[in-house]
Amino acid sequence: MSIKDILIHVDPAPVSDGRLHLAADLARRYGAHMIGVGLGDTTAEGIFRTTLHGENLAGEWRPTTGTEESLASFVTCHARAADLVVLGQYASDLGMVLDSPEDVILACGRPVLMVPCAGHFERVGVTVLIAWNGGRESMRALHDTLPLLTMAAGVTVLSVDPDPDEDWGTDDVVQHLVRHGLNAKAETQSLIDLTPSEAVLSRTADLGADLIVMGAYGHSWMREVILGGMTQEILSTMTVPILMAH
């Protein structure tokens, strides 16, 4: 199934520009409708509408009249009818207002493309690294990302420090991707003075990958979001866009 609706959160600050242009590239590639969401101020709406006009794309703006504290709930609510959600990595010094993108990732039930707050990313999905551990979240992320892999030149399924007594089904996953017409291969990496997230980011840099695909691990408890260690670490140190699913 193709991508036909892309929801993107827009900040009232220039940090949104790279995120918007990446989402616009995807909308153009798939003929998708763009849905911009953000605080109800003219700055964020103006940034969004300028991008739509400049890229000649169809879209709409949905502002929240609530507070920054309710913004994550607003984005989560409107994400239910989107094929892809695009959010920015939070940085308090860049005028960003969605300070808890992890709330959306864990609650929206949709694939979320997280875009780093630093750097410029022309496109995603040409050289892809899938962080694989055989778990439910990992499987969900892999299958959610298939529409983004139509232009992939290479896909690496990376297992970091796998338990030799467990079957992660890596070979089956690689063959599944191959049957989708993808140039996929499996790799295993041991942890030597690295955390799992450092190992993933290091191999991403070695491959020149433009997209990481991984499951988001964590849960919400009494309205407090508790992330798994690797998910939390990679969200704070990410260097390329990451497709996450929970």
PDB file of N, CA and C in Angstrom, residues 11-70:
ATOM      1  N   ASP A  11       6.890  23.489  13.756  1.00  0.00           N
ATOM      2  CA  ASP A  11       7.227  24.445  14.808  1.00  0.00           C
ATOM      3  C   ASP A  11       7.218  25.858  14.245  1.00  0.00           C
ATOM      4  N   PRO A  12       6.931  26.864  15.066  1.00  0.00           N
ATOM      5  CA  PRO A  12       6.996  28.259  14.604  1.00  0.00           C
ATOM      6  C   PRO A  12       8.433  28.764  14.622  1.00  0.00           C
ATOM      7  N   ALA A  13       9.327  28.024  13.956  1.00  0.00           N
ATOM      8  CA  ALA A  13      10.747  28.352  13.974  1.00  0.00           C
ATOM      9  C   ALA A  13      11.400  27.746  12.733  1.00  0.00           C
ATOM     10  N   PRO A  14      12.541  28.312  12.295  1.00  0.00           N
ATOM     11  CA  PRO A  14      13.216  27.809  11.083  1.00  0.00           C
ATOM     12  C   PRO A  14      13.632  26.349  11.158  1.00  0.00           C
ATOM     13  N   VAL A  15      13.719  25.781  12.384  1.00  0.00           N
ATOM     14  CA  VAL A  15      14.133  24.379  12.513  1.00  0.00           C
ATOM     15  C   VAL A  15      13.176  23.446  11.781  1.00  0.00           C
ATOM     16  N   SER A  16      11.964  23.911  11.485  1.00  0.00           N
ATOM     17  CA  SER A  16      10.984  23.081  10.768  1.00  0.00           C
ATOM     18  C   SER A  16      11.304  22.935   9.291  1.00  0.00           C
ATOM     19  N   ASP A  17      12.144  23.819   8.745  1.00  0.00           N
ATOM     20  CA  ASP A  17      12.341  23.863   7.289  1.00  0.00           C
ATOM     21  C   ASP A  17      12.811  22.524   6.717  1.00  0.00           C
ATOM     22  N   GLY A  18      13.872  21.951   7.306  1.00  0.00           N
ATOM     23  CA  GLY A  18      14.399  20.694   6.792  1.00  0.00           C
ATOM     24  C   GLY A  18      13.387  19.570   6.874  1.00  0.00           C
ATOM     25  N   ARG A  19      12.661  19.521   7.971  1.00  0.00           N
ATOM     26  CA  ARG A  19      11.621  18.503   8.170  1.00  0.00           C
ATOM     27  C   ARG A  19      10.520  18.643   7.123  1.00  0.00           C
ATOM     28  N   LEU A  20      10.123  19.884   6.866  1.00  0.00           N
ATOM     29  CA  LEU A  20       9.065  20.139   5.890  1.00  0.00           C
ATOM     30  C   LEU A  20       9.495  19.758   4.475  1.00  0.00           C
ATOM     31  N   HIS A  21      10.707  20.112   4.108  1.00  0.00           N
ATOM     32  CA  HIS A  21      11.153  19.799   2.752  1.00  0.00           C
ATOM     33  C   HIS A  21      11.316  18.297   2.548  1.00  0.00           C
ATOM     34  N   LEU A  22      11.709  17.577   3.596  1.00  0.00           N
ATOM     35  CA  LEU A  22      11.798  16.124   3.495  1.00  0.00           C
ATOM     36  C   LEU A  22      10.404  15.525   3.327  1.00  0.00           C
ATOM     37  N   ALA A  23       9.445  16.010   4.142  1.00  0.00           N
ATOM     38  CA  ALA A  23       8.068  15.529   4.020  1.00  0.00           C
ATOM     39  C   ALA A  23       7.487  15.885   2.658  1.00  0.00           C
ATOM     40  N   ALA A  24       7.840  17.064   2.140  1.00  0.00           N
ATOM     41  CA  ALA A  24       7.356  17.474   0.818  1.00  0.00           C
ATOM     42  C   ALA A  24       7.911  16.568  -0.276  1.00  0.00           C
ATOM     43  N   ASP A  25       9.176  16.163  -0.135  1.00  0.00           N
ATOM     44  CA  ASP A  25       9.761  15.242  -1.111  1.00  0.00           C
ATOM     45  C   ASP A  25       9.000  13.918  -1.119  1.00  0.00           C
ATOM     46  N   LEU A  26       8.652  13.437   0.074  1.00  0.00           N
ATOM     47  CA  LEU A  26       7.897  12.185   0.155  1.00  0.00           C
ATOM     48  C   LEU A  26       6.492  12.358  -0.426  1.00  0.00           C
ATOM     49  N   ALA A  27       5.858  13.501  -0.144  1.00  0.00           N
ATOM     50  CA  ALA A  27       4.516  13.755  -0.674  1.00  0.00           C
ATOM     51  C   ALA A  27       4.538  13.812  -2.195  1.00  0.00           C
ATOM     52  N   ARG A  28       5.566  14.422  -2.742  1.00  0.00           N
ATOM     53  CA  ARG A  28       5.702  14.504  -4.196  1.00  0.00           C
ATOM     54  C   ARG A  28       5.964  13.117  -4.786  1.00  0.00           C
ATOM     55  N   ARG A  29       6.791  12.327  -4.101  1.00  0.00           N
ATOM     56  CA  ARG A  29       7.136  10.997  -4.589  1.00  0.00           C
ATOM     57  C   ARG A  29       5.911  10.088  -4.654  1.00  0.00           C
ATOM     58  N   TYR A  30       5.034  10.200  -3.651  1.00  0.00           N
ATOM     59  CA  TYR A  30       3.897   9.277  -3.558  1.00  0.00           C
ATOM     60  C   TYR A  30       2.559   9.916  -3.934  1.00  0.00           C
ATOM     61  N   GLY A  31       2.571  11.199  -4.316  1.00  0.00           N
ATOM     62  CA  GLY A  31       1.313  11.869  -4.603  1.00  0.00           C
ATOM     63  C   GLY A  31       0.440  11.983  -3.376  1.00  0.00           C
ATOM     64  N   ALA A  32       1.065  12.269  -2.234  1.00  0.00           N
ATOM     65  CA  ALA A  32       0.359  12.262  -0.949  1.00  0.00           C
ATOM     66  C   ALA A  32      -0.169  13.643  -0.575  1.00  0.00           C
ATOM     67  N   HIS A  33      -1.193  13.630   0.238  1.00  0.00           N
ATOM     68  CA  HIS A  33      -1.804  14.822   0.821  1.00  0.00           C
ATOM     69  C   HIS A  33      -1.065  15.136   2.118  1.00  0.00           C
ATOM     70  N   MET A  34      -0.664  16.400   2.308  1.00  0.00           N
ATOM     71  CA  MET A  34       0.056  16.789   3.521  1.00  0.00           C
ATOM     72  C   MET A  34      -0.879  17.439   4.527  1.00  0.00           C
ATOM     73  N   ILE A  35      -0.765  17.016   5.777  1.00  0.00           N
ATOM     74  CA  ILE A  35      -1.564  17.576   6.868  1.00  0.00           C
ATOM     75  C   ILE A  35      -0.595  18.209   7.860  1.00  0.00           C
ATOM     76  N   GLY A  36      -0.639  19.530   7.958  1.00  0.00           N
ATOM     77  CA  GLY A  36       0.217  20.229   8.904  1.00  0.00           C
ATOM     78  C   GLY A  36      -0.515  20.460  10.212  1.00  0.00           C
ATOM     79  N   VAL A  37       0.148  20.179  11.326  1.00  0.00           N
ATOM     80  CA  VAL A  37      -0.438  20.415  12.640  1.00  0.00           C
ATOM     81  C   VAL A  37       0.551  21.212  13.480  1.00  0.00           C
ATOM     82  N   GLY A  38       0.012  22.031  14.381  1.00  0.00           N
ATOM     83  CA  GLY A  38       0.864  22.823  15.253  1.00  0.00           C
ATOM     84  C   GLY A  38       0.034  23.769  16.083  1.00  0.00           C
ATOM     85  N   LEU A  39       0.730  24.580  16.874  1.00  0.00           N
ATOM     86  CA  LEU A  39       0.040  25.574  17.675  1.00  0.00           C
ATOM     87  C   LEU A  39      -0.667  26.567  16.764  1.00  0.00           C
ATOM     88  N   GLY A  40      -1.757  27.132  17.265  1.00  0.00           N
ATOM     89  CA  GLY A  40      -2.574  28.011  16.444  1.00  0.00           C
ATOM     90  C   GLY A  40      -2.006  29.404  16.303  1.00  0.00           C
ATOM     91  N   ASP A  41      -0.795  29.513  15.756  1.00  0.00           N
ATOM     92  CA  ASP A  41      -0.231  30.838  15.480  1.00  0.00           C
ATOM     93  C   ASP A  41       0.068  30.949  13.988  1.00  0.00           C
ATOM     94  N   THR A  42       0.141  32.159  13.514  1.00  0.00           N
ATOM     95  CA  THR A  42       0.287  32.370  12.077  1.00  0.00           C
ATOM     96  C   THR A  42       1.678  32.001  11.572  1.00  0.00           C
ATOM     97  N   THR A  43       2.669  31.985  12.463  1.00  0.00           N
ATOM     98  CA  THR A  43       4.033  31.683  12.022  1.00  0.00           C
ATOM     99  C   THR A  43       4.149  30.261  11.512  1.00  0.00           C
ATOM    100  N   ALA A  44       3.718  29.287  12.319  1.00  0.00           N
ATOM    101  CA  ALA A  44       3.808  27.890  11.913  1.00  0.00           C
ATOM    102  C   ALA A  44       2.957  27.621  10.677  1.00  0.00           C
ATOM    103  N   GLU A  45       1.745  28.182  10.660  1.00  0.00           N
ATOM    104  CA  GLU A  45       0.870  27.990   9.502  1.00  0.00           C
ATOM    105  C   GLU A  45       1.489  28.595   8.251  1.00  0.00           C
ATOM    106  N   GLY A  46       2.100  29.765   8.393  1.00  0.00           N
ATOM    107  CA  GLY A  46       2.724  30.409   7.246  1.00  0.00           C
ATOM    108  C   GLY A  46       3.876  29.604   6.676  1.00  0.00           C
ATOM    109  N   ILE A  47       4.703  29.019   7.565  1.00  0.00           N
ATOM    110  CA  ILE A  47       5.814  28.167   7.132  1.00  0.00           C
ATOM    111  C   ILE A  47       5.283  26.980   6.336  1.00  0.00           C
ATOM    112  N   PHE A  48       4.211  26.372   6.849  1.00  0.00           N
ATOM    113  CA  PHE A  48       3.624  25.203   6.190  1.00  0.00           C
ATOM    114  C   PHE A  48       3.033  25.566   4.823  1.00  0.00           C
ATOM    115  N   ARG A  49       2.233  26.626   4.782  1.00  0.00           N
ATOM    116  CA  ARG A  49       1.564  26.988   3.528  1.00  0.00           C
ATOM    117  C   ARG A  49       2.574  27.474   2.479  1.00  0.00           C
ATOM    118  N   THR A  50       3.638  28.108   2.909  1.00  0.00           N
ATOM    119  CA  THR A  50       4.678  28.528   1.966  1.00  0.00           C
ATOM    120  C   THR A  50       5.316  27.312   1.303  1.00  0.00           C
ATOM    121  N   THR A  51       5.547  26.260   2.086  1.00  0.00           N
ATOM    122  CA  THR A  51       6.111  25.029   1.526  1.00  0.00           C
ATOM    123  C   THR A  51       5.141  24.384   0.548  1.00  0.00           C
ATOM    124  N   LEU A  52       3.864  24.298   0.917  1.00  0.00           N
ATOM    125  CA  LEU A  52       2.871  23.721   0.005  1.00  0.00           C
ATOM    126  C   LEU A  52       2.848  24.472  -1.317  1.00  0.00           C
ATOM    127  N   HIS A  53       2.827  25.805  -1.241  1.00  0.00           N
ATOM    128  CA  HIS A  53       2.748  26.618  -2.459  1.00  0.00           C
ATOM    129  C   HIS A  53       4.018  26.462  -3.297  1.00  0.00           C
ATOM    130  N   GLY A  54       5.169  26.497  -2.624  1.00  0.00           N
ATOM    131  CA  GLY A  54       6.427  26.398  -3.344  1.00  0.00           C
ATOM    132  C   GLY A  54       6.640  25.057  -4.008  1.00  0.00           C
ATOM    133  N   GLU A  55       6.091  23.988  -3.391  1.00  0.00           N
ATOM    134  CA  GLU A  55       6.265  22.636  -3.928  1.00  0.00           C
ATOM    135  C   GLU A  55       5.065  22.185  -4.758  1.00  0.00           C
ATOM    136  N   ASN A  56       4.038  23.049  -4.845  1.00  0.00           N
ATOM    137  CA  ASN A  56       2.819  22.730  -5.608  1.00  0.00           C
ATOM    138  C   ASN A  56       2.186  21.433  -5.121  1.00  0.00           C
ATOM    139  N   LEU A  57       1.962  21.361  -3.805  1.00  0.00           N
ATOM    140  CA  LEU A  57       1.413  20.165  -3.178  1.00  0.00           C
ATOM    141  C   LEU A  57       0.046  20.445  -2.571  1.00  0.00           C
ATOM    142  N   ALA A  58      -0.755  19.398  -2.477  1.00  0.00           N
ATOM    143  CA  ALA A  58      -2.056  19.500  -1.820  1.00  0.00           C
ATOM    144  C   ALA A  58      -1.885  19.294  -0.322  1.00  0.00           C
ATOM    145  N   GLY A  59      -2.643  20.054   0.463  1.00  0.00           N
ATOM    146  CA  GLY A  59      -2.533  19.877   1.897  1.00  0.00           C
ATOM    147  C   GLY A  59      -3.497  20.757   2.654  1.00  0.00           C
ATOM    148  N   GLU A  60      -3.454  20.639   3.977  1.00  0.00           N
ATOM    149  CA  GLU A  60      -4.330  21.416   4.855  1.00  0.00           C
ATOM    150  C   GLU A  60      -3.625  21.660   6.180  1.00  0.00           C
ATOM    151  N   TRP A  61      -4.060  22.711   6.858  1.00  0.00           N
ATOM    152  CA  TRP A  61      -3.487  23.082   8.146  1.00  0.00           C
ATOM    153  C   TRP A  61      -4.512  22.858   9.251  1.00  0.00           C
ATOM    154  N   ARG A  62      -4.100  22.175  10.317  1.00  0.00           N
ATOM    155  CA  ARG A  62      -4.968  21.911  11.458  1.00  0.00           C
ATOM    156  C   ARG A  62      -4.308  22.446  12.721  1.00  0.00           C
ATOM    157  N   PRO A  63      -4.766  23.595  13.209  1.00  0.00           N
ATOM    158  CA  PRO A  63      -4.150  24.182  14.402  1.00  0.00           C
ATOM    159  C   PRO A  63      -4.815  23.699  15.683  1.00  0.00           C
ATOM    160  N   THR A  64      -4.044  23.624  16.733  1.00  0.00           N
ATOM    161  CA  THR A  64      -4.612  23.349  18.041  1.00  0.00           C
ATOM    162  C   THR A  64      -4.824  24.665  18.766  1.00  0.00           C
ATOM    163  N   THR A  65      -5.907  24.745  19.489  1.00  0.00           N
ATOM    164  CA  THR A  65      -6.173  25.937  20.288  1.00  0.00           C
ATOM    165  C   THR A  65      -5.767  25.710  21.734  1.00  0.00           C
ATOM    166  N   GLY A  66      -5.178  24.558  21.997  1.00  0.00           N
ATOM    167  CA  GLY A  66      -4.761  24.228  23.356  1.00  0.00           C
ATOM    168  C   GLY A  66      -3.374  24.739  23.675  1.00  0.00           C
ATOM    169  N   THR A  67      -2.776  24.155  24.693  1.00  0.00           N
ATOM    170  CA  THR A  67      -1.463  24.565  25.174  1.00  0.00           C
ATOM    171  C   THR A  67      -0.400  23.612  24.657  1.00  0.00           C
ATOM    172  N   GLU A  68       0.858  23.982  24.897  1.00  0.00           N
ATOM    173  CA  GLU A  68       1.947  23.098  24.504  1.00  0.00           C
ATOM    174  C   GLU A  68       1.836  21.752  25.212  1.00  0.00           C
ATOM    175  N   GLU A  69       1.287  21.756  26.426  1.00  0.00           N
ATOM    176  CA  GLU A  69       1.168  20.508  27.186  1.00  0.00           C
ATOM    177  C   GLU A  69       0.216  19.528  26.515  1.00  0.00           C
ATOM    178  N   SER A  70      -0.782  20.037  25.775  1.00  0.00           N
ATOM    179  CA  SER A  70      -1.753  19.156  25.123  1.00  0.00           C
ATOM    180  C   SER A  70      -1.410  18.891  23.666  1.00  0.00           C
TER     181      SER A  70
END
